[in-house]
XYZ file of C-alpha atoms in Angstrom:
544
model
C -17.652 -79.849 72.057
C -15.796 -79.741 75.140
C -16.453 -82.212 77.957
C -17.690 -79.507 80.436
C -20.543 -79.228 77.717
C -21.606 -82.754 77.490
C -21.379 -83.186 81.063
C -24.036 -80.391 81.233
C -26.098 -82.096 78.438
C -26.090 -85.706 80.240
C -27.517 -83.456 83.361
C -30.047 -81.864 81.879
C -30.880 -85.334 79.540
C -31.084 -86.681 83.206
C -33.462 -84.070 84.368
C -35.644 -84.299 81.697
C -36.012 -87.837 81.510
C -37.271 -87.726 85.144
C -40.288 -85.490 84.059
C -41.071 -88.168 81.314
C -40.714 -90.907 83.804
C -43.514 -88.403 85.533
C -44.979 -87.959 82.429
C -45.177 -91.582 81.305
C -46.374 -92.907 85.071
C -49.660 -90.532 84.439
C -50.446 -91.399 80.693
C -49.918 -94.925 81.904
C -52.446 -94.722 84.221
C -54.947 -92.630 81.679
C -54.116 -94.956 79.261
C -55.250 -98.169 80.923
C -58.553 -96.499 81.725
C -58.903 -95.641 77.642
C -58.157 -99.205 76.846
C -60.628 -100.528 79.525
C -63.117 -98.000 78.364
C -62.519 -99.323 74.356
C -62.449 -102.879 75.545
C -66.136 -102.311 77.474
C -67.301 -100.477 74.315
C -66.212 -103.101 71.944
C -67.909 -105.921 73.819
C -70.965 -103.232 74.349
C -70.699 -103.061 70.327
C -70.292 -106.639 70.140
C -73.183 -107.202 72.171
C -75.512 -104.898 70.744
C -74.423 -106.673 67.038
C -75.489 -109.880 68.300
C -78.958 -108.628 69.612
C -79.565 -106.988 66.558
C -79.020 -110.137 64.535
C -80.644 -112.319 66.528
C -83.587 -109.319 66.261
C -83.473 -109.852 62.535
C -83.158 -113.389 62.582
C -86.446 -112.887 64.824
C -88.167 -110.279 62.777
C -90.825 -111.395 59.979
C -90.379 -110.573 56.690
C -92.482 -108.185 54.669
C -94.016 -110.399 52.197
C -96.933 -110.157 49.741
C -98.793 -113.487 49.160
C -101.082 -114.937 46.091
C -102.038 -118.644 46.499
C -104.009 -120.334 44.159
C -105.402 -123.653 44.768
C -105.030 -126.245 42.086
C -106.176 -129.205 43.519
C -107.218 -130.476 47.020
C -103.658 -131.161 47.365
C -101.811 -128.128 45.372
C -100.989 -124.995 46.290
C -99.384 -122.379 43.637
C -97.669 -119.459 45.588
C -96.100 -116.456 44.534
C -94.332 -114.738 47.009
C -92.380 -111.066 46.868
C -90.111 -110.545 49.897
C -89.639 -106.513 49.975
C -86.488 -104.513 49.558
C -86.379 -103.410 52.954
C -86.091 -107.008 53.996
C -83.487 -107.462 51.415
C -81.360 -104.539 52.232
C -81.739 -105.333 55.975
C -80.126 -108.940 55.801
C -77.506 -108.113 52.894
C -76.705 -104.671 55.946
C -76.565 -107.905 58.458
C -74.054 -110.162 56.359
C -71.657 -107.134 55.314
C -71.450 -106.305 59.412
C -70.502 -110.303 59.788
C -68.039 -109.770 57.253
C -66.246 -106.702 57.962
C -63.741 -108.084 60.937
C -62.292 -111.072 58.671
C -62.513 -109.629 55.214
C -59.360 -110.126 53.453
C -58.680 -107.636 50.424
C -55.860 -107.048 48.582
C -53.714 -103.772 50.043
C -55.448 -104.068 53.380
C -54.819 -106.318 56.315
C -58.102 -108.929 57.606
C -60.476 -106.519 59.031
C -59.288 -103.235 58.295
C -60.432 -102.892 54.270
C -63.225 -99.734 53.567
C -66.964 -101.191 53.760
C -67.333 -100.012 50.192
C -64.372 -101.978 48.731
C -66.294 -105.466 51.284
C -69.230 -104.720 49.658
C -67.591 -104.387 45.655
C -65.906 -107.455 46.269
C -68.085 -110.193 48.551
C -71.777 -108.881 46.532
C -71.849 -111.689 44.574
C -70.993 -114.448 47.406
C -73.359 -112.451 49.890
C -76.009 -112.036 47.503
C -76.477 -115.682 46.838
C -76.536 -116.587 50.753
C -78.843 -114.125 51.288
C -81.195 -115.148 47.961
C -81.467 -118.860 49.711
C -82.077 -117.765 53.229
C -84.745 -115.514 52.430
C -86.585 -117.643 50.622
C -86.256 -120.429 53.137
C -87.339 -117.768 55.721
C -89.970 -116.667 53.075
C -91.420 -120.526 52.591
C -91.504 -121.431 56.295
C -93.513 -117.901 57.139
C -96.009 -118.896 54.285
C -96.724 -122.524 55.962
C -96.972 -121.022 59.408
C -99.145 -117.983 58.337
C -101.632 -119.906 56.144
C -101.501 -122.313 58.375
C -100.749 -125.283 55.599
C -99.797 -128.607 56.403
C -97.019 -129.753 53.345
C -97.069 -133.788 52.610
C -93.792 -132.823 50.130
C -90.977 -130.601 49.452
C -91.454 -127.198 47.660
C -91.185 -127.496 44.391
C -88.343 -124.479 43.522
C -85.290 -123.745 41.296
C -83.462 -121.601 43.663
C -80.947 -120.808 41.083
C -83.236 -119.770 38.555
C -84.281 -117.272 41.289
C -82.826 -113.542 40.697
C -81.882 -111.165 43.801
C -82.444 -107.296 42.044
C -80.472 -105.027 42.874
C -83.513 -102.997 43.374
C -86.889 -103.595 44.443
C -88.400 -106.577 45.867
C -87.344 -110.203 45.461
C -90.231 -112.676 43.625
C -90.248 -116.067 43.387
C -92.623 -118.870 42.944
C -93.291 -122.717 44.045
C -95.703 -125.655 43.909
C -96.524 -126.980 47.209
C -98.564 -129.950 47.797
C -100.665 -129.545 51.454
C -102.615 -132.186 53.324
C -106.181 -131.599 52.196
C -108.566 -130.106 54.065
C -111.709 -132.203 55.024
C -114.010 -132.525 57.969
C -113.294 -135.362 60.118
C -115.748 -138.228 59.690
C -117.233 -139.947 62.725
C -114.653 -143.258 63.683
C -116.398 -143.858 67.231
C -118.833 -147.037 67.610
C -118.280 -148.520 63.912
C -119.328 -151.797 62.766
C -116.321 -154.431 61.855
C -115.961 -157.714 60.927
C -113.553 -159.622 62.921
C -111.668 -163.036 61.336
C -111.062 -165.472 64.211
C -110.244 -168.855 64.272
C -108.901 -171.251 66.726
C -105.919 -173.301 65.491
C -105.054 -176.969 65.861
C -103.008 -179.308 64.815
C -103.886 -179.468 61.433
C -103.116 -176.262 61.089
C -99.480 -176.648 62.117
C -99.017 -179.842 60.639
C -99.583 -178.066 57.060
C -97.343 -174.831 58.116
C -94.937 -177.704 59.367
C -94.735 -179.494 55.966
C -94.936 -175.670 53.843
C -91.370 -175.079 56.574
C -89.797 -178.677 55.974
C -90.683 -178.035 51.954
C -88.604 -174.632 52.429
C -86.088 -175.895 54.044
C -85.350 -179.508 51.674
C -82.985 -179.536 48.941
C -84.534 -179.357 45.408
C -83.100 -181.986 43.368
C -83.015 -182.309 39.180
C -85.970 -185.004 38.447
C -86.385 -186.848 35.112
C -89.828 -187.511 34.773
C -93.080 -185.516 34.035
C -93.620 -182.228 36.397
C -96.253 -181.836 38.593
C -97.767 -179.526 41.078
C -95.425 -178.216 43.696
C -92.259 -178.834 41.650
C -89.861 -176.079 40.688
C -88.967 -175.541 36.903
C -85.935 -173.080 34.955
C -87.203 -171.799 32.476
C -85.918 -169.262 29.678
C -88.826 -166.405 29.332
C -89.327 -164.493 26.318
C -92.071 -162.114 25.778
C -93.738 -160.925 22.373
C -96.264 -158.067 20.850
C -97.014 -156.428 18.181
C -94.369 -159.178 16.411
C -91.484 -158.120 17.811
C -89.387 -159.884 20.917
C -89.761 -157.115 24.102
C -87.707 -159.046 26.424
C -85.959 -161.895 27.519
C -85.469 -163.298 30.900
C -82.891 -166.596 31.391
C -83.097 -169.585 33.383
C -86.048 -168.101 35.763
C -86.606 -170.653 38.019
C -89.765 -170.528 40.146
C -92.281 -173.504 41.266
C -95.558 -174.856 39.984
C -98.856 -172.842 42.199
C -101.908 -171.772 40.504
C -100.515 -168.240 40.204
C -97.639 -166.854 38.772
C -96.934 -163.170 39.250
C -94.796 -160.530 38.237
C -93.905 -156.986 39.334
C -96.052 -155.981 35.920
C -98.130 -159.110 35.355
C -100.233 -162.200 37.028
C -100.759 -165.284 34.591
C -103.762 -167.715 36.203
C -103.483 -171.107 35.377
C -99.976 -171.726 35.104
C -100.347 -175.260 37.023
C -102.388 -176.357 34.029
C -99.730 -175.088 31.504
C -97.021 -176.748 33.208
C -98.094 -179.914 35.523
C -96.763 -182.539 32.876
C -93.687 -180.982 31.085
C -90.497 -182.464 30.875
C -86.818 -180.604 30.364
C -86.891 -179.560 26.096
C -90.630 -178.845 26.527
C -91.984 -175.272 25.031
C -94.894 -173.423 25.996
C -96.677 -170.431 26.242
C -99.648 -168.178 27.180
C -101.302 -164.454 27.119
C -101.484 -162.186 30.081
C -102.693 -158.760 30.078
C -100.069 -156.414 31.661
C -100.599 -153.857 34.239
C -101.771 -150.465 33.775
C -98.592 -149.579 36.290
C -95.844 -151.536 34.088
C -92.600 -149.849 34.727
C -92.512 -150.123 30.584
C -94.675 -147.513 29.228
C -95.625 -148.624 26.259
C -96.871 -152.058 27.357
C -99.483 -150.561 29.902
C -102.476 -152.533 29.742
C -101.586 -153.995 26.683
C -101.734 -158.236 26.143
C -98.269 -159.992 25.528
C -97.263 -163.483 24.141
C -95.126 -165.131 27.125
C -93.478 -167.808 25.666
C -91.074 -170.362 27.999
C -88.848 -173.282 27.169
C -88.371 -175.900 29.619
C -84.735 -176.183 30.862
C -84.935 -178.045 33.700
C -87.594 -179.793 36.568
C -86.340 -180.022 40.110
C -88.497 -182.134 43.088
C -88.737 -181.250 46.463
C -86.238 -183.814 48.762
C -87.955 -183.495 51.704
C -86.097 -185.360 54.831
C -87.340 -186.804 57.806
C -88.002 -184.200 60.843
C -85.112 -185.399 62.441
C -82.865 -183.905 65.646
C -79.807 -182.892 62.922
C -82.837 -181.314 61.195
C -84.372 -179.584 64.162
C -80.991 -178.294 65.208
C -80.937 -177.265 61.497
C -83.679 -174.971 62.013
C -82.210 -173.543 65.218
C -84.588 -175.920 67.521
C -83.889 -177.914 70.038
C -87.259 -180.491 69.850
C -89.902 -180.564 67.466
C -92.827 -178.960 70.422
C -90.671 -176.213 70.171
C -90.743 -175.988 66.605
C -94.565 -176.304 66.692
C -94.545 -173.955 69.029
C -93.225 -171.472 67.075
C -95.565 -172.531 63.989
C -98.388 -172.069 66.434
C -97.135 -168.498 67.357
C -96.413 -167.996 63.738
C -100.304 -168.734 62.884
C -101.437 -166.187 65.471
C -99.288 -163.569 64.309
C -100.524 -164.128 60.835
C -103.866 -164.420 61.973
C -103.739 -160.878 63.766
C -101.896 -159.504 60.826
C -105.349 -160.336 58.480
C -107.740 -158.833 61.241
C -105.551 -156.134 61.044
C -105.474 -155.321 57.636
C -109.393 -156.465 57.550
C -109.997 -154.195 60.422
C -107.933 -150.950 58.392
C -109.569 -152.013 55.070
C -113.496 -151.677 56.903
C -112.551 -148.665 58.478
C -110.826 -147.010 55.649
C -114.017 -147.661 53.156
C -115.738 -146.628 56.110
C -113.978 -143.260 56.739
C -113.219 -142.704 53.062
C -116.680 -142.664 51.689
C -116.713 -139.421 51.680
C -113.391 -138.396 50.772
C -113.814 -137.878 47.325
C -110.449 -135.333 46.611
C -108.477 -136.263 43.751
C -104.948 -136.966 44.534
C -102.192 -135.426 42.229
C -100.782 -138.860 39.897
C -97.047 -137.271 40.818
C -97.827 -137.927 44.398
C -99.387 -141.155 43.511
C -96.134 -142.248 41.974
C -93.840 -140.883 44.918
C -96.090 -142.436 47.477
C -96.462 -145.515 45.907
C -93.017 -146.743 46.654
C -93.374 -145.703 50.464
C -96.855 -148.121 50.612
C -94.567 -150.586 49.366
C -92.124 -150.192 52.001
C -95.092 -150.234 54.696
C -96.829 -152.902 53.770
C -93.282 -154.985 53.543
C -92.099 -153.821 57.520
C -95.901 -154.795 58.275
C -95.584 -158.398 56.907
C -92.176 -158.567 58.290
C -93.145 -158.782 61.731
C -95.898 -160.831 61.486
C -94.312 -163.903 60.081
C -94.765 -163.963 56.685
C -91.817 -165.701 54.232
C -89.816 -163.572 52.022
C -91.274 -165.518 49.159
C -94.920 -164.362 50.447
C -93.905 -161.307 50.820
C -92.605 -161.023 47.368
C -95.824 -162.624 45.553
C -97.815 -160.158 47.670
C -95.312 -157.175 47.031
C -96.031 -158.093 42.963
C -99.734 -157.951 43.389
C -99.303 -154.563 45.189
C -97.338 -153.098 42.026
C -100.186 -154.006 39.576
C -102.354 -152.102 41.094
C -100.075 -149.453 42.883
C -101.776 -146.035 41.967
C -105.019 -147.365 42.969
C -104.264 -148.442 46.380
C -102.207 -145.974 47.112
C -104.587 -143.469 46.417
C -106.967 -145.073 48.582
C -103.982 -145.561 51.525
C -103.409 -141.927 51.355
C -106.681 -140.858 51.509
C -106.980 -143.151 54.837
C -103.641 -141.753 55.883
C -104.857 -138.326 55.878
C -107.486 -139.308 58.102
C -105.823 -141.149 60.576
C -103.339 -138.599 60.749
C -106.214 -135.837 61.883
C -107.461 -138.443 64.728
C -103.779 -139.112 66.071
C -103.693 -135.637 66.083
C -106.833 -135.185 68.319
C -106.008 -138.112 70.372
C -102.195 -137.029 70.709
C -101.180 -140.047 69.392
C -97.528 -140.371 68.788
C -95.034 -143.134 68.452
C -92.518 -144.230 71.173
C -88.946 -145.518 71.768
C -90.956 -148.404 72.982
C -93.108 -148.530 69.961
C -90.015 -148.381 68.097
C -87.674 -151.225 69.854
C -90.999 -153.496 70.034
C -91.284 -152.985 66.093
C -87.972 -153.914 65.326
C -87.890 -156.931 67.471
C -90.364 -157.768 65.634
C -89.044 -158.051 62.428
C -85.086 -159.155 63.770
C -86.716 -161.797 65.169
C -88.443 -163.549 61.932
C -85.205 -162.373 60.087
C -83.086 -164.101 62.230
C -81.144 -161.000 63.193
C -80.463 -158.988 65.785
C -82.115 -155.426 66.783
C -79.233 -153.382 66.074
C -78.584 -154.491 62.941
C -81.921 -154.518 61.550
C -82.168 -151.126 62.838
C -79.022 -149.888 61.381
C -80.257 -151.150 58.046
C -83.811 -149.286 58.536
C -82.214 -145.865 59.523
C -79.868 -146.408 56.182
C -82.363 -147.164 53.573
C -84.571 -144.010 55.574
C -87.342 -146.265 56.558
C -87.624 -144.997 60.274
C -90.210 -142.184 59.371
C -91.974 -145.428 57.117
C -91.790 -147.263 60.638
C -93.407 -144.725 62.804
C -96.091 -144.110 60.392
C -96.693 -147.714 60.599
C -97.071 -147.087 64.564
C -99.065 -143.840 64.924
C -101.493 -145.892 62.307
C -101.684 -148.544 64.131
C -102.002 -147.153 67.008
C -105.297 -145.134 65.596
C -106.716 -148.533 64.545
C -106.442 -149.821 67.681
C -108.035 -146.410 69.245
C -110.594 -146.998 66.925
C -111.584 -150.371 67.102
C -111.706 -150.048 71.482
C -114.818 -147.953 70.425
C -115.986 -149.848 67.958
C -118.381 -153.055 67.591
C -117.569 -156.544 66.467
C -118.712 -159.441 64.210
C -117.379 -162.220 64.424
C -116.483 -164.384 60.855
C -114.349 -166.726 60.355
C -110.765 -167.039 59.087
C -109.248 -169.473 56.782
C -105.444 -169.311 56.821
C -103.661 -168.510 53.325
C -102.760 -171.849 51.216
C -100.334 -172.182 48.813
C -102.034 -171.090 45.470
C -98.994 -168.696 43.962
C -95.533 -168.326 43.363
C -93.870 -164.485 42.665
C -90.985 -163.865 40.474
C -89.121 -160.605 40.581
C -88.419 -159.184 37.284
C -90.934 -157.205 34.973
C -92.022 -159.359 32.661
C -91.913 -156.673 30.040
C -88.406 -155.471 30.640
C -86.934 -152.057 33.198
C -88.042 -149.011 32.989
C -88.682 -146.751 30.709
C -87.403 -143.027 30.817
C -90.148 -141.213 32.846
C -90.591 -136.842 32.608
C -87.200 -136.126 35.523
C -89.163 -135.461 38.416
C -87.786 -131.778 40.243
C -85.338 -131.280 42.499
C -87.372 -131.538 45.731
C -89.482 -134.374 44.660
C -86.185 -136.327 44.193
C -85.368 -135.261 47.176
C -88.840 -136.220 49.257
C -88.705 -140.003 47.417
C -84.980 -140.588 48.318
C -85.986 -142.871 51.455
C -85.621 -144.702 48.341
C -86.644 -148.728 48.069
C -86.826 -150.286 51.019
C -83.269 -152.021 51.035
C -84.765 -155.575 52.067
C -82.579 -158.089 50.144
C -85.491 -160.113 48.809
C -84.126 -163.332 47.641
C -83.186 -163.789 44.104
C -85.551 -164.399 41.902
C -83.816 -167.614 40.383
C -83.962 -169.251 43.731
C -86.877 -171.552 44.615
C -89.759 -169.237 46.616
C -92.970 -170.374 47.265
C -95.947 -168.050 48.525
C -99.195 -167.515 48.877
């Protein structure tokens, strides 16, 4: 081509790249407005997603209901959540999906619904199983209006999603029973008092200096108030059923046991020297962590290893400063205040024991024994924060904490019938526990610990004993409601002496492998024990 021909190319290339530039200026323009206009219908889109989620989220599901009551305190329910609803959520989840679903051959977000749907079912399916029956449960309790005490008893995986029709499942639910609420305004209690002198503290003086003296190895013949270590072995039926070494614990009236309480001990042992061998009956609890010993009667048999005596030193200012005093009126001081906490501790628990015969009289439901058992650990725990702060010794608490676990089911039964009760008045009276409430409890109990706040609330919140603390405070916080309109009677109170002495382990061994409780009942009871260190049990600890 000659160059006469490509110049008049290059001009008319020239010319009609000016109309494109023409062109391009206009579909610029028109194209901005289509972008703007996809942009506001995307976020429109987006929108409109969202509000129909949060719409479904809202929405009640379509469910039929049969309850059957098995108990004051069981519910049986059998629920069927209807395709619609099914379809409707599983619609919901594949819309989530679809912008971020990777699949093979297609980049995130741009894959067919079809092939979304072939390959997340499974994943979707299973989300959608759990949150409808979680939706399903809660709109159950809110329209029958029940009030659970536990966690629904379910195996969600044994639970099948159809691919048609509706999805059924079933659970165990155990409700607060329903009861009318008896009348708690102008009862008659008896009220403990006493007014303490110093008598008083002089014996909680010398029961402190005893705690606090070395125990030294002693030759002669025991006697009352001395500590032994002992090797335990227990027998039935002829055969050895356990063995416990070098238990060392001191000569009371009483000795008790997690699973036993043998009387008379001091007249077993007051005499015995190291090499001595004796050994006695007891009848074992009906709530033995050992099945097969329940209420059965044992051989205890113990051989003398060793007697220690109480050293006790003078009350002197190395001593005082021992104890974290600076003079001994301060120390009595403390005793003093010690004695009136103890003292309002018994009206207390004398107060809540009237009222609860008084309330419970007519509460005559039957309590399911698996709620017995899960609740029976959680009493524990209360009754353990309750002595806490009112100045009992760990080796009280643990003789008292024994007694408790021979007779768990019982009280607990009765505790839980009183709970239910108190719980309807604080509801009435809009009772409800405070930060306050809180912070004062914990004091408390840091204070007799020799701790500080933080750290004994730190150790509460870990071991899940906060909901066990403000139980503790909405209760007694409906005792005190209670006794403002109630009347008094004065009797009067004779402070707790020194009669018994609590070792920790069962006497007739751990426990035995109970039926697994489910799931959720795992699950309710994991606030677990109460994470106190109680001291060990082969170190001295004296209680009443």
């Amino acid at each position: 081509m000659s160059n006469l021909d490509d110049r008049e190319f290059d001009e008319q290339d020239e010319v009609q790249y000016e109309d494109y530039e023409d062109e391009d200026e206009s579909w610029d323009e028109e194209e901005s407005w289509d972008e703007q206009e996809d942009v506001e219908t995307s976020e429109e889109a987006e929108v409109s997603e969202a509000v129909a989620s949060l719409t479904q989220d809202i929405e009640p599901l379509h469910l039929e209901i049969q309850m059957e009551e098995q108990g004051p305190c069981q519910r049986h329910i059998l629920v069927k959540v209807s395709e619609e609803d099914i379809k409707r959520h599983f619609d919901r989840e594949i819309r989530e999906l679809m912008p971020t679903a990777q699949v093979p051959g297609f980049r995130p977000g741009r894959a067919p619904r079809k092939l979304v749907e072939r390959r997340f079912r499974k994943e979707v399916a299973d989300r959608i199983k759990t949150e409808l029956i979680l939706k399903a449960i809660t709109q159950v309790t809110e329209e029958k209006d029940l009030t659970p005490i536990g966690e629904p008893e379910l195996d969600i995986e044994a639970v099948v999603l159809p691919e048609e029709g509706p999805l059924v499942f079933e659970y165990d639910l155990e409700v607060r029973p329903e009861f009318p609420l008896p009348q708690w305004k102008g009862l008659v209690i008896e009220k403990p008092v006493r007014e303490f002198g110093r008598e008083d503290v002089d014996r909680l003086l010398e029961q402190l200096v005893a705690e606090k003296a070395p125990v030294v190895p002693y030759e002669g013949p025991a006697k009352l108030g001395d500590y032994l270590t002992c090797d335990i072995t227990v027998e039935a039926d002829g055969e050895q059923i356990a063995s416990h070494k070098e238990q060392m614990f001191r000569i009371r009236r009483v000795l008790t046991f997690p699973d036993a309480q043998i009387e008379g001990i001091d007249q077993l042992f007051v005499g015995v020297r190291p090499g001595d061998r004796r050994q006695t009956e007891v009848l074992v609890s009906t709530q033995a962590p050992a099945l097969r010993w329940r209420g059965k009667k044992v051989t205890v048999h113990f051989e003398v290893r060793e007697v220690k005596r109480v050293e006790l030193p003078e009350l002197s200012q190395e001593f005082l400063t021992r104890l974290g005093f600076s003079s001994e009126g301060e120390l009595r001081d403390y005793l003093l205040d010690r004695l009136q906490r103890q003292l309002e501790y018994r009206q207390r628990e004398s107060a809540r024991e009237q009222i609860a015969q008084l309330l419970t009289q007519a509460a005559d439901w039957q309590l399911p024994e698996k709620m017995l058992h899960r609740q029976s650990q959680r009493e524990l725990e209360r009754m353990v924060l309750e002595l806490q702060r009112s100045g009992f010794t760990e080796e009280q608490i643990r003789t008292l904490a024994n007694r408790l676990r021979q007779r768990s089911l019982e009280i607990t039964a009765q505790r839980l019938r009183e709970h239910f009760i108190l719980e309807r008045i604080a509801e009435e009276e809009k009772i409800e526990a405070t930060e306050e409430d809180y912070q004062r409890e914990i004091t408390l109990i840091a204070m007799e610990r020799g701790e500080t706040a933080r750290r004994v609330r730190a150790r509460l919140e870990k071991a899940g004993l906060m909901d066990v603390l403000r139980n503790q405070v909405i209760e007694n916080k409906v005792i005190q409601r209670i006794l403002e309109h109630a009347q008094f009677k004065e009797v009067p109170y004779t402070p707790p002496g020194e009669e018994a002495y609590g070792l920790e382990v069962a006497l007739t061994g751990q426990a035995e492998q109970e039926p697994a409780p489910s799931a959720s009942a795992q699950a309710a009871a994991e606030a677990g024990p109460s994470g106190q260190a109680a001291p060990s049990a082969s170190s001295p600890s004296d209680s009443t």
